[in-house]
XYZ file of C-alpha atoms in Angstrom:
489
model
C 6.736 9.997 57.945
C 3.379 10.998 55.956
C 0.832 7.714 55.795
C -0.753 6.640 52.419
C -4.064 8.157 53.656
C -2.610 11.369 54.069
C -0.515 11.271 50.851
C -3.374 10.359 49.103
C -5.162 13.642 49.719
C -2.628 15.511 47.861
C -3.109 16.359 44.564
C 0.723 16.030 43.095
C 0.560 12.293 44.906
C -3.029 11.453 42.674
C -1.769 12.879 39.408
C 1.728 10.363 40.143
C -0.162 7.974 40.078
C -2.453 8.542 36.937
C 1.006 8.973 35.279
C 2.268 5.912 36.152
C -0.843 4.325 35.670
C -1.365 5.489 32.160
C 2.606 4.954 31.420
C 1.704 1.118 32.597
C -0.832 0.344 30.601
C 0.697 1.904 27.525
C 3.930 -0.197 27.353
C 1.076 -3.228 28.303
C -0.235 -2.790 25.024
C 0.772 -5.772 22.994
C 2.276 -5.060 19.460
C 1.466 -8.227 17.814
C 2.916 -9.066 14.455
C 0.105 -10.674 12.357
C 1.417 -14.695 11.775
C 1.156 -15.103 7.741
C 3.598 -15.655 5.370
C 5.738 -18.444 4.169
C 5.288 -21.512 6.039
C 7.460 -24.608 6.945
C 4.281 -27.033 6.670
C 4.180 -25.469 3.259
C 0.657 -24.185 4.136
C 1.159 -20.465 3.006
C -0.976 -17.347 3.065
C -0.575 -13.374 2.616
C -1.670 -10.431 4.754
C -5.271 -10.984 5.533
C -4.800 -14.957 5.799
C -8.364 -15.723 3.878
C -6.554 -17.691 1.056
C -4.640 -20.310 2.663
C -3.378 -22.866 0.085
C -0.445 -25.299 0.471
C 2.609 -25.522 -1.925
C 4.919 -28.133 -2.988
C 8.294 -25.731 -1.544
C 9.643 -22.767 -0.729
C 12.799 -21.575 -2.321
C 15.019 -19.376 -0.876
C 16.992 -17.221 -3.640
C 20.438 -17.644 -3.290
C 21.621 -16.156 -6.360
C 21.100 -15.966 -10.057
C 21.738 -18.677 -11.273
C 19.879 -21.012 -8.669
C 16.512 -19.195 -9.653
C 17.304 -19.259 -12.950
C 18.212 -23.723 -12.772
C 14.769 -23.500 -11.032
C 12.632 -21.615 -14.090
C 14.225 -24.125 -16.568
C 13.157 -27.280 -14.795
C 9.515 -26.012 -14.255
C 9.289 -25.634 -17.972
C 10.621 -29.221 -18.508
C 8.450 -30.598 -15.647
C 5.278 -28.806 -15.788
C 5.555 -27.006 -12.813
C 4.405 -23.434 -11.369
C 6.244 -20.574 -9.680
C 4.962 -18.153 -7.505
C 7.591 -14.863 -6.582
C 7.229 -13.516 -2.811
C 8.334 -10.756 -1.152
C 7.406 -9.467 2.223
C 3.637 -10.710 1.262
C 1.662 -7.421 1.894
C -0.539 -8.277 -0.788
C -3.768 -9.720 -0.159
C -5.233 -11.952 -2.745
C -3.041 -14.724 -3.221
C -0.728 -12.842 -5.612
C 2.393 -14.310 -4.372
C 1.440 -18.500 -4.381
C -0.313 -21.602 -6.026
C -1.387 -24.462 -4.982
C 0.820 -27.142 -5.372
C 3.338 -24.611 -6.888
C 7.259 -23.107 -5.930
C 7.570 -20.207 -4.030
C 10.446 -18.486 -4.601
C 11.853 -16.427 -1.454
C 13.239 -13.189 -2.366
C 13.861 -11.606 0.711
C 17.413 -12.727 0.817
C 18.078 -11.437 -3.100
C 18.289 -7.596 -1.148
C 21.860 -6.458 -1.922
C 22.128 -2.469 -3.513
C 24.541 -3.138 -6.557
C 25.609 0.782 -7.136
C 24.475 4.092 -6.398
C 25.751 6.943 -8.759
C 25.313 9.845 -7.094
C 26.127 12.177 -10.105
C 23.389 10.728 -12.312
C 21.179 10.134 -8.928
C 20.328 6.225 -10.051
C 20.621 3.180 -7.604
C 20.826 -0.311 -8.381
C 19.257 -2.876 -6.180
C 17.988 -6.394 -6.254
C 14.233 -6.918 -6.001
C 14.045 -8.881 -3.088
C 15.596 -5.655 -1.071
C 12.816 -3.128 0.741
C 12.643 0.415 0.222
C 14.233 1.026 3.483
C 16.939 -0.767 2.487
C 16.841 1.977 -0.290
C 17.035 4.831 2.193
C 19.512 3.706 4.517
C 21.759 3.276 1.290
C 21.262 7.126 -0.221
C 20.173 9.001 2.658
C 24.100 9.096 3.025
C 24.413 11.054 -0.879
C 21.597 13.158 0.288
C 19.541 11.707 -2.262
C 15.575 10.409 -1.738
C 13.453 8.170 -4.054
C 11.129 9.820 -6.655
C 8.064 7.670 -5.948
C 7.611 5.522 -3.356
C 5.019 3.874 -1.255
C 3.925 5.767 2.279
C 5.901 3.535 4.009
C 9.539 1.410 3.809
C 8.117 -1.780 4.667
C 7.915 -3.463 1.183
C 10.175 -5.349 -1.371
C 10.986 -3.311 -4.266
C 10.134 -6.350 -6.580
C 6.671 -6.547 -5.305
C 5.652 -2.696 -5.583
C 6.691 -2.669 -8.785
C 5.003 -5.908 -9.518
C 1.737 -3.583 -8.615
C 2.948 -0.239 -9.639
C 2.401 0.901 -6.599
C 2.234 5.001 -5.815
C 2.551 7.363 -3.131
C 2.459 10.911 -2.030
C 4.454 12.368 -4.935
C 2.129 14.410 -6.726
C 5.161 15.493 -9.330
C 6.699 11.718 -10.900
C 3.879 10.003 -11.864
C 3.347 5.943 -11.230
C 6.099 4.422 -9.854
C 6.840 2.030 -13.283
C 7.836 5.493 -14.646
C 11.174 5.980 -12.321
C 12.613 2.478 -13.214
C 15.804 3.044 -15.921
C 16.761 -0.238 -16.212
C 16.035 -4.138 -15.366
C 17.452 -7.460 -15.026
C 14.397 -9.724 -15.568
C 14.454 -13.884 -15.463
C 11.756 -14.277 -18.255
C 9.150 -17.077 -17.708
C 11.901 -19.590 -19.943
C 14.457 -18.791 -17.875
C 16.350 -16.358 -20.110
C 18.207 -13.150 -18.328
C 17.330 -9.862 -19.796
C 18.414 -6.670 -19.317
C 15.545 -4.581 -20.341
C 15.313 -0.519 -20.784
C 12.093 1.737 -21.355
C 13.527 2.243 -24.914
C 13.163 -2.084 -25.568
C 11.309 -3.057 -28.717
C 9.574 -6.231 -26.816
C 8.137 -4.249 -24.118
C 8.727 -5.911 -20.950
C 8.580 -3.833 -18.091
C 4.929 -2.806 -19.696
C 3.902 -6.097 -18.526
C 6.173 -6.964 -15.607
C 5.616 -3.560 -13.958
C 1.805 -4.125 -13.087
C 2.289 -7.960 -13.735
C 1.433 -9.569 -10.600
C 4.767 -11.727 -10.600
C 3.553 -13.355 -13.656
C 6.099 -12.463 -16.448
C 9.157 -13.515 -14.613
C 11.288 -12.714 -11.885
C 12.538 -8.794 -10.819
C 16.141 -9.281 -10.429
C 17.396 -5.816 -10.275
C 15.795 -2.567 -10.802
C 17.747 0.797 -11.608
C 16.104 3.580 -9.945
C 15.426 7.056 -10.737
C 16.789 9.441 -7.527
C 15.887 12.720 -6.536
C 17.079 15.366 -4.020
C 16.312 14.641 -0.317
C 14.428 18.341 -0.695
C 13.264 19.927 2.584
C 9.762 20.833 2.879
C 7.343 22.542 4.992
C 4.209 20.647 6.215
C 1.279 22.452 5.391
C -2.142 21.264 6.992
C -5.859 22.266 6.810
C -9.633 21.414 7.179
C -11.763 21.176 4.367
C -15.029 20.336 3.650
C -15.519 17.414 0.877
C -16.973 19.720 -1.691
C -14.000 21.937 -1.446
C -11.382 19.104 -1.864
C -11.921 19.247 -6.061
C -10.949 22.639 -6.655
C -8.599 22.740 -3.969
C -6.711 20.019 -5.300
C -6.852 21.892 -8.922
C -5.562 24.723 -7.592
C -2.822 22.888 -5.793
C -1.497 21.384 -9.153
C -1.804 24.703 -10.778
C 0.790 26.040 -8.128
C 2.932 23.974 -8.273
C 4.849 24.331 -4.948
C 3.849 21.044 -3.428
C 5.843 18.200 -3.672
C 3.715 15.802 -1.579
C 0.096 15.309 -0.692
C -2.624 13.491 0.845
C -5.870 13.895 2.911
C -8.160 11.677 5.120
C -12.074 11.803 4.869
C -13.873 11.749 8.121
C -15.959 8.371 8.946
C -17.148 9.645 12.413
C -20.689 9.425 12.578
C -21.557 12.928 12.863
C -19.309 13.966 10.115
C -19.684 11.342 8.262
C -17.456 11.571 4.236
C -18.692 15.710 5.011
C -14.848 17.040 6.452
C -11.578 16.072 5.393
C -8.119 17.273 6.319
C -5.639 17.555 4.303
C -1.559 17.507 4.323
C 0.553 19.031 2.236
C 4.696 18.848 1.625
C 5.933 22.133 0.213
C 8.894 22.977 -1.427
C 11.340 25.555 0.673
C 14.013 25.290 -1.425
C 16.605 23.491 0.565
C 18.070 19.898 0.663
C 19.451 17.405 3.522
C 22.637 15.381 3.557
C 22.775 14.799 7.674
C 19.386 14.449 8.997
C 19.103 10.780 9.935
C 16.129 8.362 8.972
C 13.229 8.578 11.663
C 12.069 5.184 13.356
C 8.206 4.140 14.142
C 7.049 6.625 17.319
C 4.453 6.513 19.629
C 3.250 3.064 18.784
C 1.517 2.399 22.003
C -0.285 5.242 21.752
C -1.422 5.267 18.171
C -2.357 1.595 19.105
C -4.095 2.023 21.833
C -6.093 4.889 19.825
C -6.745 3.044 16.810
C -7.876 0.288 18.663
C -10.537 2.500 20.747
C -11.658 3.722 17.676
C -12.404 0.226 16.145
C -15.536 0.342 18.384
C -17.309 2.644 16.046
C -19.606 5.375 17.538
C -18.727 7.935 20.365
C -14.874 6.392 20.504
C -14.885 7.414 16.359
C -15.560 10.323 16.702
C -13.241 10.830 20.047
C -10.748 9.677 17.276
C -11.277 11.812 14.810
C -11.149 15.039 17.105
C -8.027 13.527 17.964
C -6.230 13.099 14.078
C -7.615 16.625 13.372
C -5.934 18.024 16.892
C -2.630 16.374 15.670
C -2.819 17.191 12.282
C -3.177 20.979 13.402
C -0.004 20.556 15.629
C 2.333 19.541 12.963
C 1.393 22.323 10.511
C 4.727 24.494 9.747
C 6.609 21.547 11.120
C 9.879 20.750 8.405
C 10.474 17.105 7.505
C 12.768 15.639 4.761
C 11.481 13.870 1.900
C 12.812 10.577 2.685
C 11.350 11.127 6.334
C 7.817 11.905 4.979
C 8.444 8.154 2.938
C 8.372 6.324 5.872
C 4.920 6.668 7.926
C 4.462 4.429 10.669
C 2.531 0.855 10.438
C 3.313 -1.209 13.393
C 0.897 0.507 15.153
C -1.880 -0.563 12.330
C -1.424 -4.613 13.334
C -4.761 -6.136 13.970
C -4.601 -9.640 15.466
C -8.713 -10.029 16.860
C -9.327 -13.817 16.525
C -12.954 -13.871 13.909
C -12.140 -11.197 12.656
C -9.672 -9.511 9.550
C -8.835 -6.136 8.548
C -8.231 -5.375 4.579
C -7.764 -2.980 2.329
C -9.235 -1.882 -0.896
C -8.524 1.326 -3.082
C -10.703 2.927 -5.594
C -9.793 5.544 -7.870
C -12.056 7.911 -9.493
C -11.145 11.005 -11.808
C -10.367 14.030 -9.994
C -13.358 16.017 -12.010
C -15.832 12.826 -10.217
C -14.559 13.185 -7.037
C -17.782 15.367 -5.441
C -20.046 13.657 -7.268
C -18.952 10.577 -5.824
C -18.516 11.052 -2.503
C -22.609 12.273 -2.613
C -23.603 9.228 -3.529
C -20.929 7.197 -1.440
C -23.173 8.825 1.321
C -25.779 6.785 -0.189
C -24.314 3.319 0.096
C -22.437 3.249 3.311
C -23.560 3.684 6.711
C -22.776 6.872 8.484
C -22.457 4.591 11.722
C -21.571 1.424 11.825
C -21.117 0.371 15.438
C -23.177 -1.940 15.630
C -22.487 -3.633 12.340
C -20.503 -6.035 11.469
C -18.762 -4.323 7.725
C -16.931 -1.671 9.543
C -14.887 1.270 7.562
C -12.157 2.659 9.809
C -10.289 5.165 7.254
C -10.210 6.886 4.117
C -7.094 8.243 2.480
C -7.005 9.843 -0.728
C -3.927 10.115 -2.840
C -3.430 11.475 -6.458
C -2.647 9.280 -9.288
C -1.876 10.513 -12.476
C -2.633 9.203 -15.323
C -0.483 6.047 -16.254
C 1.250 5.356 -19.640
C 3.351 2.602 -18.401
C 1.802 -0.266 -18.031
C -0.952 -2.865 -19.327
C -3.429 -3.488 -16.449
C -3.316 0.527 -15.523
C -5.496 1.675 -13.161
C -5.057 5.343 -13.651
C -6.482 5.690 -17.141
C -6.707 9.536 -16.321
C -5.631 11.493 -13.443
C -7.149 9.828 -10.969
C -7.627 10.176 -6.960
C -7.157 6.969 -5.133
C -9.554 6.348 -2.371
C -7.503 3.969 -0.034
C -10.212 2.217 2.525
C -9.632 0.410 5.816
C -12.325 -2.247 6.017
C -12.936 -4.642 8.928
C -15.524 -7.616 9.073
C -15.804 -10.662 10.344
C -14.921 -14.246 9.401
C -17.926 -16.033 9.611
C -19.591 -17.342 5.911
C -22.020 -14.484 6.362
C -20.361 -11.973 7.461
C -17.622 -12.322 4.424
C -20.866 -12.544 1.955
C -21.845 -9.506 3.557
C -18.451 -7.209 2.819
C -18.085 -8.930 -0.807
C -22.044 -7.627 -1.372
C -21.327 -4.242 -0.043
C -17.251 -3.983 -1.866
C -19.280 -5.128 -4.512
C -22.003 -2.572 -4.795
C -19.135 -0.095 -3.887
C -17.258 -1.523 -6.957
C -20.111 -0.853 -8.989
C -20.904 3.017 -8.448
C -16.901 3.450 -9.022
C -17.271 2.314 -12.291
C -20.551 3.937 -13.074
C -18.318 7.201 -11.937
C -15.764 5.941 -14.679
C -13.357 5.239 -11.625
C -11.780 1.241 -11.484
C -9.890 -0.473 -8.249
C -7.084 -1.629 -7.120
C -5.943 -5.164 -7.772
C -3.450 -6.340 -4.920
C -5.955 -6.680 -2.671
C -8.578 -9.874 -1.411
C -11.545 -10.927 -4.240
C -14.457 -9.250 -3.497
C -14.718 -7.745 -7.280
C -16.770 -10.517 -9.279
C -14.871 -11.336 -12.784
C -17.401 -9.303 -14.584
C -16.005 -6.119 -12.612
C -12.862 -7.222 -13.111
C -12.846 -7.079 -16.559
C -14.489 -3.950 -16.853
C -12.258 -2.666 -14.876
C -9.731 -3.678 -16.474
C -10.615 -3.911 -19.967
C -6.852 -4.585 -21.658
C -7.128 -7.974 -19.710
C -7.370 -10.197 -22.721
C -4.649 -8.297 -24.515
C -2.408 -9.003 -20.918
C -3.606 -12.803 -21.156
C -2.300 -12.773 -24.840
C 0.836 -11.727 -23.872
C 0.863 -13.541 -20.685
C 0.969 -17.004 -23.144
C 3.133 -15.537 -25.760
C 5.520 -14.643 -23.019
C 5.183 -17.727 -20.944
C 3.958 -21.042 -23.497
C 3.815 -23.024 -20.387
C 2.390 -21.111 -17.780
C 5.099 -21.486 -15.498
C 4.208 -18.598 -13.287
C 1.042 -18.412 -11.900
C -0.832 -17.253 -8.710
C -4.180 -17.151 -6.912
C -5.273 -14.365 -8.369
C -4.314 -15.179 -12.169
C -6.175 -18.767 -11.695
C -9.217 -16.646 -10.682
C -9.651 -13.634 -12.651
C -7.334 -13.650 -15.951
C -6.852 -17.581 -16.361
């Protein structure tokens, strides 16, 4: 029988135990779930956990006529609601001190899909994977949709969120029909075609003109496409994008912006979802893969420096690999997040997104160059990804932040917790904030506070007309949130 000495010499026996070795320590890696949310101490928080505030309750929503009992004695008593979903927001959007939370995570039942006029009816508190799992069946797929499943319909709506979808529009544009619990705790149905203009307000609204309590839902076909992938230089990206719309063949789009050091906002890649023609009624919904991995390589990269750029060559290796790949459209609506969880005690990940008219978007990134730091290992306001998505311009609602066609500049930000360190990020988000508008660009508003009010409202400059309505709306103020009491109130 061979010894371990002599076993060790041979070079199958070493590269065993690499294999298990690496095998081990990726199922080691821990996939934490960040601890937020709604809270039995009734000390709640959202996503980034920097606005902790305590409540009076949390509700759970039963069913309609619970929530609605609920809006009608906070107007007799004086007191505030707050509407939560799966709390992905990250600026105190979804509670208020001393304030009702209402719970809508339970309110997730789908009503009715008609498959001839492709429309699906679904409660607010339900997520968009609920959504799949409930057409993928019809061979249908949403219009617009956030990257991933993960949230409540009733919240993205109550930021318009978009997507990939380069073809729909915002996603307040797909939505037929809506069963609203107004602020006096009256239950509307409410079209696009309504004289008093709700879903102007609602969609875009923060949770602050009532309470989503089902949505009708444009549907599409669950098309086939063919992933298309490709390097680019950042001065190329505004005329290729032009020339992309002018096609016409892509259905779906979005790039990344390199924040290695030595490429520093100079290369992109970009991926595109073309049209082939065909559509899916079998192909089952794809679950999160390779989370370990993606983990462990996101993590490494969080270093800054050598391992940023190690992960870089890496995206750009598998973006190459998946070029030609097919996928179906309500597969390319679900990325993977787990693998994005960041848990490092004194420390917080967040997001902001700016968007800037396509025609700005060289410009821009030149004197982006400017303001951030092509390296920041060894600082503490850290910049871990860029993704762009298109946003075109937005007729839909009040506090729009696509005021043109628009690309949206989605950043990954990491800093620390200490007084300084968050003075630092809100100086630099700030300054950031500040050459987006001189570019005639704005930003998004479900994330933390670093804008100052004076941004804000330039920004944003409907906001008194949205406060007018906000009061005419809602005489008592029932429904309020962190980030009304801060910026609007």
């Amino acid at each position: 029988m061979q010894t371990i000495t002599e076993l060790s010499k041979k070079p199958w026996f070493l590269g065993s135990l690499v294999l298990v070795f690496v095998v081990v320590v990726l199922w080691s890696i821990p996939i934490e779930k960040r601890k937020y949310g709604l809270s039995q101490s009734n000390l709640v928080t959202d996503y980034t956990g920097l606005l902790p505030e305590r409540v009076e309750r949390v509700v759970k929503a039963e069913n309609r006529t619970k929530l609605q009992k609920i809006v009608m004695e906070a107007n007799e008593k004086g007191q505030q609601i707050s509407v939560a979903g799966l709390q992905h927001s990250q600026g105190g959007h979804t509670y208020y001190k001393d304030g009702v939370v209402l719970d809508m995570r339970s309110f997730n039942d789908v009503l009715e899909i008609d498959e001839q006029d492709k429309t699906i009816r679904v409660e607010g508190g339900a997520t968009w994977e609920d959504v799949q799992d409930a057409i993928t069946p019809y061979g249908l797929a949403l219009k617009v949709t956030q990257s991933q499943s993960i949230f409540s319909i009733g919240g993205s709506l109550s930021v318009n969120a978009h997507g990939r979808d380069i073809q729909f529009g915002p996603m307040a544009g797909t939505v037929k029909e809506m069963t609203l619990l107004t602020p006096t705790g009256e239950i509307k149905k409410v079209t696009r075609e309504s004289s008093e203009e709700w879903m102007q307000y609602v969609f875009g609204g923060y949770g602050l003109f009532g309470v989503i309590l089902d949505v009708t839902l444009e549907l599409t076909e669950n098309d086939v496409y063919t992933i298309h992938t490709e390097e680019l230089k950042t001065d190329e990206y505004e005329s290729y994008f032009k020339n992309l719309l002018d096609h016409n063949n892509t259905a779906m789009h979005y790039a990344r912006v390199s924040v290695a050091p030595s490429s520093f906002l100079d290369e992109m890649y970009v991926i595109n979802y073309n049209y082939t023609g065909k559509q899916d009624h079998k192909t089952p919904l794809k679950g999160e893969q390779g989370v370990r991995l993606s983990k462990l390589a996101l993590d490494l990269s969080r270093q800054g420096g050598f391992l940023e750029e190690l992960f870089w060559e890496t995206q750009k290796l598998y973006i190459d690999s998946i070029d030609g790949n097919t996928i179906t459209r309500n597969n390319a609506m679900r990325s993977e997040s787990t693998f994005m969880e960041f848990t490092t005690p004194g420390r917080v990940e967040v997001l902001q997104e700016f968007f800037i008219p396509v025609h700005s978007y060289e410009e821009y990134i030149n004197d982006l160059k400017q303001l951030l730091s092509s390296n920041d290992k060894n600082e503490d306001f850290k910049v871990h990804n860029i993704t762009v998505r298109y946003a075109a311009k937005d007729n839909h609602t009040s506090l729009n932040y696509a005021k043109e066609d628009m690309f949206g500049l989605v950043i990954l930000i990491q800093h620390g917790l200490k007084e300084k360190e968050i003075a630092n990020a809100k100086a630099i988000i700030q300054d950031w904030t500040s050459l987006t508008l001189d570019h005639g660009g704005t930003y998004y508003l479900p994330y933390y506070r670093y804008q100052t009010k004076e941004q804000f409202m330039k920004s944003y400059p409907e906001w008194e007309r949205f406060r007018e309505e906000k009061l005419r709306r809602d005489p008592n103020e029932v429904f309020q949130n962190l980030f009304y009491d801060y910026y609007i109130k």
